[in-house]
Coordinates of C-alpha atoms in Angstrom, one line a residue:
Chain A
K1 CA 69.9 77.0 -41.8
A2 CA 70.1 73.6 -43.4
G3 CA 73.4 72.6 -44.9
V4 CA 74.1 71.1 -48.3
T5 CA 72.1 67.8 -48.8
Q6 CA 73.2 65.1 -51.2
T7 CA 71.2 62.0 -52.1
P8 CA 71.7 59.2 -52.1
R9 CA 74.5 58.8 -49.6
Y10 CA 75.5 55.3 -51.1
L11 CA 74.9 53.7 -54.5
I12 CA 76.0 50.5 -56.1
K13 CA 75.8 50.2 -59.9
T14 CA 77.1 47.9 -62.5
R15 CA 79.3 48.7 -65.5
G16 CA 77.5 50.3 -68.4
Q17 CA 74.6 51.6 -66.3
Q18 CA 73.9 55.4 -65.7
V19 CA 73.5 57.2 -62.4
T20 CA 71.9 60.5 -61.3
L21 CA 73.1 62.2 -58.1
S22 CA 71.2 65.0 -56.4
C23 CA 72.4 68.1 -54.5
S24 CA 70.4 70.7 -52.6
P25 CA 72.5 73.7 -51.7
I26 CA 72.2 76.0 -48.7
S27 CA 69.2 78.2 -49.1
G28 CA 70.2 81.4 -50.9
H29 CA 73.2 79.9 -52.4
R30 CA 73.1 80.0 -56.2
S31 CA 76.4 78.4 -57.0
V32 CA 76.8 74.6 -57.0
S33 CA 80.0 72.9 -57.7
W34 CA 80.6 69.1 -58.1
Y35 CA 83.9 67.2 -57.2
Q36 CA 85.1 63.7 -57.6
Q37 CA 87.2 62.4 -54.7
T38 CA 89.3 59.3 -54.9
P39 CA 92.3 58.1 -52.7
G40 CA 94.7 58.2 -55.7
Q41 CA 93.6 61.7 -57.3
G42 CA 92.3 63.6 -54.3
L43 CA 89.5 66.1 -54.9
Q44 CA 89.0 66.9 -58.6
F45 CA 86.6 69.5 -60.0
L46 CA 83.8 68.4 -62.3
F47 CA 81.7 71.4 -63.0
E48 CA 80.0 74.4 -61.5
Y49 CA 76.6 75.7 -62.1
F50 CA 75.2 79.2 -61.4
S51 CA 71.7 80.4 -62.0
E52 CA 70.9 77.2 -64.1
T53 CA 74.0 77.8 -66.4
Q54 CA 77.2 75.8 -66.4
R55 CA 79.8 78.4 -65.6
N56 CA 83.0 76.3 -65.3
K57 CA 84.0 72.8 -66.3
G58 CA 86.8 70.5 -65.2
N59 CA 88.7 67.9 -67.4
F60 CA 86.3 65.1 -67.3
P61 CA 84.8 63.2 -70.3
G62 CA 81.4 63.9 -71.7
R63 CA 79.8 61.0 -69.8
F64 CA 79.8 63.3 -66.9
S65 CA 77.0 66.0 -67.1
G66 CA 74.9 68.1 -64.8
R67 CA 72.3 70.5 -64.6
Q68 CA 70.7 73.1 -62.2
F69 CA 67.1 73.9 -61.6
S70 CA 65.5 77.2 -60.9
N71 CA 65.4 76.4 -57.2
S72 CA 69.3 76.0 -57.4
R73 CA 69.0 72.3 -56.7
S74 CA 71.5 70.4 -59.0
E75 CA 71.9 67.0 -60.4
M76 CA 74.8 65.2 -62.0
N77 CA 74.6 62.3 -64.4
V78 CA 77.2 59.8 -65.2
S79 CA 76.4 57.5 -68.2
T80 CA 78.0 54.3 -69.3
L81 CA 79.7 53.7 -65.9
E82 CA 83.1 52.4 -65.7
L83 CA 84.9 50.8 -62.7
G84 CA 87.1 53.8 -62.4
D85 CA 84.0 56.0 -61.8
S86 CA 83.9 54.5 -58.2
A87 CA 84.5 57.5 -56.0
L88 CA 83.0 59.8 -53.4
Y89 CA 81.1 62.6 -55.4
L90 CA 80.9 65.8 -53.4
C91 CA 78.7 68.8 -54.0
A92 CA 79.6 72.3 -52.7
S93 CA 77.6 75.5 -52.7
N94 CA 78.4 79.1 -52.1
E95 CA 76.6 82.3 -52.6
G96 CA 78.1 83.3 -55.9
Q97 CA 81.8 83.9 -56.2
G98 CA 82.0 83.6 -52.4
D99 CA 85.2 82.6 -50.9
E100 CA 83.9 79.8 -48.6
A101 CA 82.4 76.6 -50.1
F102 CA 80.1 74.5 -48.0
F103 CA 80.3 70.8 -48.8
G104 CA 77.7 68.1 -48.6
Q105 CA 78.4 64.6 -47.2
G106 CA 78.8 63.2 -50.5
T107 CA 77.5 60.2 -52.5
R108 CA 79.6 57.1 -52.3
L109 CA 79.3 55.5 -55.8
T110 CA 80.6 51.9 -56.2
V111 CA 80.6 50.5 -59.7
V112 CA 80.9 46.7 -59.9
Chain B
G1 CA 97.6 75.0 -64.7
Q2 CA 98.6 74.5 -61.2
N3 CA 100.8 72.1 -59.1
I4 CA 99.9 71.8 -55.4
D5 CA 102.2 69.7 -53.1
Q6 CA 101.5 68.7 -49.5
P7 CA 102.8 65.8 -47.4
T8 CA 100.8 62.6 -47.6
E9 CA 100.7 61.8 -44.0
M10 CA 101.9 63.2 -40.7
T11 CA 101.7 62.0 -37.1
A12 CA 101.8 64.0 -33.9
T13 CA 101.2 63.8 -30.2
E14 CA 98.1 65.0 -28.4
G15 CA 98.9 68.5 -26.9
A16 CA 101.7 69.2 -29.4
I17 CA 102.0 71.6 -32.3
V18 CA 102.1 70.5 -35.9
Q19 CA 102.7 72.4 -39.1
I20 CA 101.3 71.2 -42.5
N21 CA 103.0 72.7 -45.4
C22 CA 101.6 73.3 -48.9
T23 CA 103.6 74.5 -51.8
Y24 CA 102.1 75.6 -55.1
Q25 CA 103.0 76.6 -58.6
T26 CA 100.5 78.8 -60.5
S27 CA 100.6 81.4 -63.2
G28 CA 98.5 83.8 -61.2
F29 CA 97.3 83.6 -57.6
N30 CA 94.0 84.6 -56.1
G31 CA 93.8 83.0 -52.8
L32 CA 94.6 79.9 -50.8
F33 CA 92.1 77.7 -48.8
W34 CA 92.5 75.1 -46.1
Y35 CA 89.8 72.6 -45.4
Q36 CA 89.5 69.8 -42.9
Q37 CA 87.9 66.4 -43.7
H38 CA 87.3 63.7 -41.2
A39 CA 86.9 60.2 -42.6
G40 CA 83.6 59.7 -44.2
E41 CA 82.5 63.3 -43.7
A42 CA 82.3 66.5 -45.8
P43 CA 85.3 68.9 -46.0
T44 CA 84.8 71.9 -43.8
F45 CA 86.3 75.3 -44.4
L46 CA 89.2 76.3 -42.0
S47 CA 90.8 79.4 -43.5
Y48 CA 91.4 81.6 -46.5
N49 CA 94.5 83.6 -47.2
V50 CA 95.0 86.0 -50.1
L51 CA 97.6 88.4 -48.6
D52 CA 100.9 87.5 -47.1
G53 CA 101.1 86.8 -43.5
L54 CA 99.5 84.8 -40.7
E55 CA 95.8 84.5 -40.0
E56 CA 94.9 83.1 -36.6
K57 CA 91.7 81.5 -35.7
G58 CA 91.7 79.9 -32.3
R59 CA 94.0 76.8 -32.1
F60 CA 94.5 77.0 -36.0
S61 CA 96.6 79.4 -37.9
S62 CA 97.3 79.7 -41.6
F63 CA 100.3 81.5 -43.2
L64 CA 100.9 82.5 -46.7
S65 CA 104.0 83.7 -48.6
R66 CA 103.0 84.5 -52.3
S67 CA 106.5 85.1 -53.4
K68 CA 107.6 81.6 -52.3
G69 CA 104.4 79.8 -53.4
Y70 CA 104.1 78.5 -49.8
S71 CA 101.5 78.1 -47.1
Y72 CA 101.3 76.3 -43.9
L73 CA 98.5 75.3 -41.5
L74 CA 99.5 75.4 -37.8
L75 CA 97.5 73.4 -35.3
K76 CA 98.3 74.0 -31.6
E77 CA 97.3 72.1 -28.6
L78 CA 96.5 69.1 -30.6
Q79 CA 93.4 67.0 -29.8
M80 CA 92.5 63.5 -30.8
K81 CA 89.6 64.9 -32.8
D82 CA 92.1 66.8 -35.0
S83 CA 92.9 63.5 -36.6
A84 CA 91.7 64.1 -40.2
S85 CA 92.8 65.0 -43.7
Y86 CA 93.8 68.6 -44.3
L87 CA 93.3 69.9 -47.8
C88 CA 95.2 72.7 -49.4
A89 CA 93.4 74.5 -52.3
V90 CA 94.6 77.3 -54.5
R91 CA 92.6 79.7 -56.6
E92 CA 94.2 80.9 -59.8
A93 CA 93.8 84.6 -61.0
G94 CA 92.0 85.4 -64.2
G95 CA 89.3 83.0 -65.5
S96 CA 87.8 80.5 -63.3
Y97 CA 87.8 81.2 -59.5
I98 CA 87.2 77.6 -58.7
P99 CA 90.1 76.4 -56.5
T100 CA 92.3 73.4 -57.3
F101 CA 92.8 71.1 -54.4
G102 CA 96.0 69.2 -53.3
R103 CA 95.6 65.6 -52.5
G104 CA 95.5 66.3 -48.8
T105 CA 97.6 65.4 -45.7
S106 CA 96.3 62.8 -43.4
L107 CA 97.1 63.8 -39.8
I108 CA 97.1 61.1 -37.1
V109 CA 97.1 62.4 -33.5
H110 CA 98.1 59.8 -31.0
P111 CA 97.9 59.9 -27.2

């Protein structure tokens, strides 16, 4: 069974631009969660999608958004990028309200 | 809200035993997770505790005391490959079941 796949692995953007990151969950998993990981703040929850609906949301500004498609693949978008958005963005999937989350390798975003 | 505290960094010797502590404060508890994350890689699941006591899985064990808001991850027979960050995550009861992560403990194993 293939794991969680995130693309791209690395991305460099300039301030003010927008970016879209993609996540393909493990086959059969309907829940996809997104996290931002930085050295200072650790792993912080962005949002969770289940069956194409946002089910939970963390404390991030509206510049951060996401969606989920009927095949459970998910995208997150960050608009009007700021230097502070530089981070590792991780996607995790599980079957539903399952206990164990499976993480992807992440997308390393650098904003210059 | 939740407050999760774990040491920032620990060092240990190959072959030794190390205990990584995690304390938490939450209004309601619904499970505690430990994840391992090697540098540049995805976090991987190690253990899940929801009841008090010790859960053993090979060289790794995880302990939980709900009344004390305390957990630890015990790593035995340390190997160099155990050098990684160890993340404690707590799930709150009622409402979202999404766990909140601590900032992680960076473990360095030296020969």
